[in-house]
PDB file of C-alpha atoms in Angstrom:
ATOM      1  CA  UNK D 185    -103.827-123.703  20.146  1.00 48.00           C
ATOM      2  CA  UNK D 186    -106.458-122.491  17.427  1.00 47.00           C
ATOM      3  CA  UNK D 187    -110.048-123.462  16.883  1.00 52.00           C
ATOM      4  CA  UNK D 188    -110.601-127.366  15.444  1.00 54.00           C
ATOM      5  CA  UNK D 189    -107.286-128.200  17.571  1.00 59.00           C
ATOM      6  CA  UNK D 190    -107.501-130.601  20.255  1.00 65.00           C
ATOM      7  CA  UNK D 191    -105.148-132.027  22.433  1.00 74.00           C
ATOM      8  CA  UNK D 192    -104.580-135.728  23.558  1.00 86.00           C
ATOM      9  CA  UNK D 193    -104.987-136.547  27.223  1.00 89.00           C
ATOM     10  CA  UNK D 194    -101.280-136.360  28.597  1.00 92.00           C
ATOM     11  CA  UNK D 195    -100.927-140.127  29.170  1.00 91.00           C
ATOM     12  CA  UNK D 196    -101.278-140.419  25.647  1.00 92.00           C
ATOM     13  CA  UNK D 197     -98.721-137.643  24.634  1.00 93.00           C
ATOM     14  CA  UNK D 198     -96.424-139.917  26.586  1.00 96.00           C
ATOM     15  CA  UNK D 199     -93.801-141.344  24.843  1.00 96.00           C
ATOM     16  CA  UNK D 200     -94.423-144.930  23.374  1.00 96.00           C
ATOM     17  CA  UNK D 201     -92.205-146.564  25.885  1.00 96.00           C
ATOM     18  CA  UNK D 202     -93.537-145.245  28.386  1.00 97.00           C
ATOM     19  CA  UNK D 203     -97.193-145.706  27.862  1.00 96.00           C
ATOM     20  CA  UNK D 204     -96.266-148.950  27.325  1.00 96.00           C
ATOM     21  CA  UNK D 205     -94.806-149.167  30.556  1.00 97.00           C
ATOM     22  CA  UNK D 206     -97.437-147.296  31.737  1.00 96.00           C
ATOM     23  CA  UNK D 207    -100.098-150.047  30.591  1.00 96.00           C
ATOM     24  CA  UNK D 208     -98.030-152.531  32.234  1.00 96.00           C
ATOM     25  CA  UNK D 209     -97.739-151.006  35.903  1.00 96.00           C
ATOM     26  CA  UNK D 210    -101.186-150.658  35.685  1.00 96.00           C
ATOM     27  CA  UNK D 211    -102.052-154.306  34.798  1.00 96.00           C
ATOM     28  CA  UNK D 212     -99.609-154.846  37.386  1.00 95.00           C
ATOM     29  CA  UNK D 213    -101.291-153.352  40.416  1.00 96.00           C
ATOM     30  CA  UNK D 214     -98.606-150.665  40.811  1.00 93.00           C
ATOM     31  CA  UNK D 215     -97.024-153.497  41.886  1.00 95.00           C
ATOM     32  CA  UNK D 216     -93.134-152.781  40.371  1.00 95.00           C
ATOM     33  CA  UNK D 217     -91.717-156.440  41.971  1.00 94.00           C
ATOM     34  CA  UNK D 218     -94.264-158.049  39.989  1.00 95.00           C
ATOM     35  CA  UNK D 219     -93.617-155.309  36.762  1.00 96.00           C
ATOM     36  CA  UNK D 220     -90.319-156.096  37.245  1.00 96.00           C
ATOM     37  CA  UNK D 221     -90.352-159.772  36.782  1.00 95.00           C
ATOM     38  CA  UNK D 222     -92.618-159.413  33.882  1.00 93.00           C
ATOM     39  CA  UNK D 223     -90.831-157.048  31.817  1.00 94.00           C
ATOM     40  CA  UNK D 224     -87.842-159.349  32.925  1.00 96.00           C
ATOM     41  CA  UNK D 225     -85.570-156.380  33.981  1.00 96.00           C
ATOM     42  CA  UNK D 226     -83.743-155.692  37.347  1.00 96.00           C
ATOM     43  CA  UNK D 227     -85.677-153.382  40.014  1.00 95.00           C
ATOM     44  CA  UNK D 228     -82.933-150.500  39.392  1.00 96.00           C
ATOM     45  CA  UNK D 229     -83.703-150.900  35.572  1.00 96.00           C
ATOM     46  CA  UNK D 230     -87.455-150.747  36.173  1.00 96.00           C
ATOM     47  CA  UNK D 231     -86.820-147.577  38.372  1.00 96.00           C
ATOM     48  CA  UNK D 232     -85.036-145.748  36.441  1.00 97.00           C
ATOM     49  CA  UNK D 233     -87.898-146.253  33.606  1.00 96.00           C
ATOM     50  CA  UNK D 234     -90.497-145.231  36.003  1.00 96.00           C
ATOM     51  CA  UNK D 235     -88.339-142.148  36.903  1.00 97.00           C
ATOM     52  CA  UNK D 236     -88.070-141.157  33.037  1.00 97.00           C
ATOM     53  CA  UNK D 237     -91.953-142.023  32.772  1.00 96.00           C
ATOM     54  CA  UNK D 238     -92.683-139.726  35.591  1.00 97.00           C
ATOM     55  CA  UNK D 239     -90.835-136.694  34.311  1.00 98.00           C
ATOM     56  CA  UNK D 240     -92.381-137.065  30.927  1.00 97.00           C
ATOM     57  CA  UNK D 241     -95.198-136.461  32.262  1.00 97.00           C
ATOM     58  CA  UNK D 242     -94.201-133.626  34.535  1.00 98.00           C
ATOM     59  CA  UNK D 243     -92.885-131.819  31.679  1.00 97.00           C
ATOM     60  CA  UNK D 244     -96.233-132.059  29.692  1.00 96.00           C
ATOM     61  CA  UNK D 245     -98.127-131.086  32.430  1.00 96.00           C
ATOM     62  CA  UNK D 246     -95.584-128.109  32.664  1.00 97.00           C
ATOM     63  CA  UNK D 247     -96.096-127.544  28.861  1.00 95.00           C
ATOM     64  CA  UNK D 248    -100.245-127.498  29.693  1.00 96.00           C
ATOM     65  CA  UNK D 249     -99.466-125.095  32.570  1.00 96.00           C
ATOM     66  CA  UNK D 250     -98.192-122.913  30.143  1.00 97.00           C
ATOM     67  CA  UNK D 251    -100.488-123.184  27.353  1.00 95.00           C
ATOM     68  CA  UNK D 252    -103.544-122.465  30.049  1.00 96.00           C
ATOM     69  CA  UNK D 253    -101.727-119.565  30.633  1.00 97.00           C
ATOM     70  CA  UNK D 254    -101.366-117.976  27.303  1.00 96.00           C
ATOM     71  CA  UNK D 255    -105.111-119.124  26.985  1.00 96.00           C
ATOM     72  CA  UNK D 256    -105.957-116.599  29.447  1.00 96.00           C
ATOM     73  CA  UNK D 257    -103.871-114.003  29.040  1.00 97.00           C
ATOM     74  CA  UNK D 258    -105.571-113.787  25.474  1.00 96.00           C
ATOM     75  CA  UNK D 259    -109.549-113.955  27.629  1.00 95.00           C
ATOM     76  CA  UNK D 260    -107.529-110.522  29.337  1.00 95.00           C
ATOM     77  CA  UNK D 261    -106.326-109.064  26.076  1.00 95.00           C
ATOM     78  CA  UNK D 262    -109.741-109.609  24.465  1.00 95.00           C
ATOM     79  CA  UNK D 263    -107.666-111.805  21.563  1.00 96.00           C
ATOM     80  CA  UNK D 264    -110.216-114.758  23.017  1.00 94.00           C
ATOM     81  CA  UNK D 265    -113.890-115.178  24.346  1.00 96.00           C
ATOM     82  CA  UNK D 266    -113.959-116.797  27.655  1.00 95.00           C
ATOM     83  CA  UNK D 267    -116.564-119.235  26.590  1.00 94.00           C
ATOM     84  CA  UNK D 268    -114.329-120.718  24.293  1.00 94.00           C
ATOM     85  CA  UNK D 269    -111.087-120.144  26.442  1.00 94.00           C
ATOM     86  CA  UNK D 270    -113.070-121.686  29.619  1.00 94.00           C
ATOM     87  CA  UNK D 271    -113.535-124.930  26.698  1.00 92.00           C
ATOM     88  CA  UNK D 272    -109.987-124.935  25.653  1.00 92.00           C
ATOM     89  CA  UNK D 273    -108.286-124.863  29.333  1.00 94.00           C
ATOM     90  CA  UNK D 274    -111.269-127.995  30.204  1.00 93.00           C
ATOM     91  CA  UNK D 275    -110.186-129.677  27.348  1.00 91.00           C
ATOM     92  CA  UNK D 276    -106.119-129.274  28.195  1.00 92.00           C
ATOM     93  CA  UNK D 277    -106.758-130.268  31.683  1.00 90.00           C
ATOM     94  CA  UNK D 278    -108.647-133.273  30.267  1.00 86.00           C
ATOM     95  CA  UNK D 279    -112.348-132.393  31.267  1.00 84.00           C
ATOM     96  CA  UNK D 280    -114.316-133.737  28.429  1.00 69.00           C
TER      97      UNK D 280
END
């Protein structure tokens, strides 16, 4: 990440399906019977999309683990001031 870059909250660096689906269990309650009769699928279908959802957004959170780390390894190596590696891992983790 350099200076002037900024990244997205990770619901929105979710695929479009799935922040659409995303939008939808939400408006939903959490309530996947009711998701599931609205998006007109079968439970199993609606599942399996959750399933995909959720490790979408495992692997992004993975991908900001990573990134936080690199952001402080370069505070260590003096590549980085804190101040602005403290704003960059706040801004990954989504603390605006």
């Amino acid at each position: 990440m350099y200076a002037g870059e900024f990244n997205f909250p990770r619901l929105m660096r979710l695929s479009p399906e799935s922040l659409k689906l995303a939008e939808a269990f939400l408006l939903c309650g959490g309530n996947l019977k009711e998701l599931s009769e609205q998006l007109g699928v079968s439970y199993p279908t609606l599942r399996k999309h959750v399933d995909t959802m959720i490790n979408e957004l495992v692997n992004i959170k993975k991908e900001d683990e990573l990134t936080i780390g690199t952001v402080l390894d370069k505070i260590e190596n003096g590549q980085l001031k804190s101040e602005e590696g403290l704003r960059l891992i706040r801004e990954i983790n989504g603390e605006y």
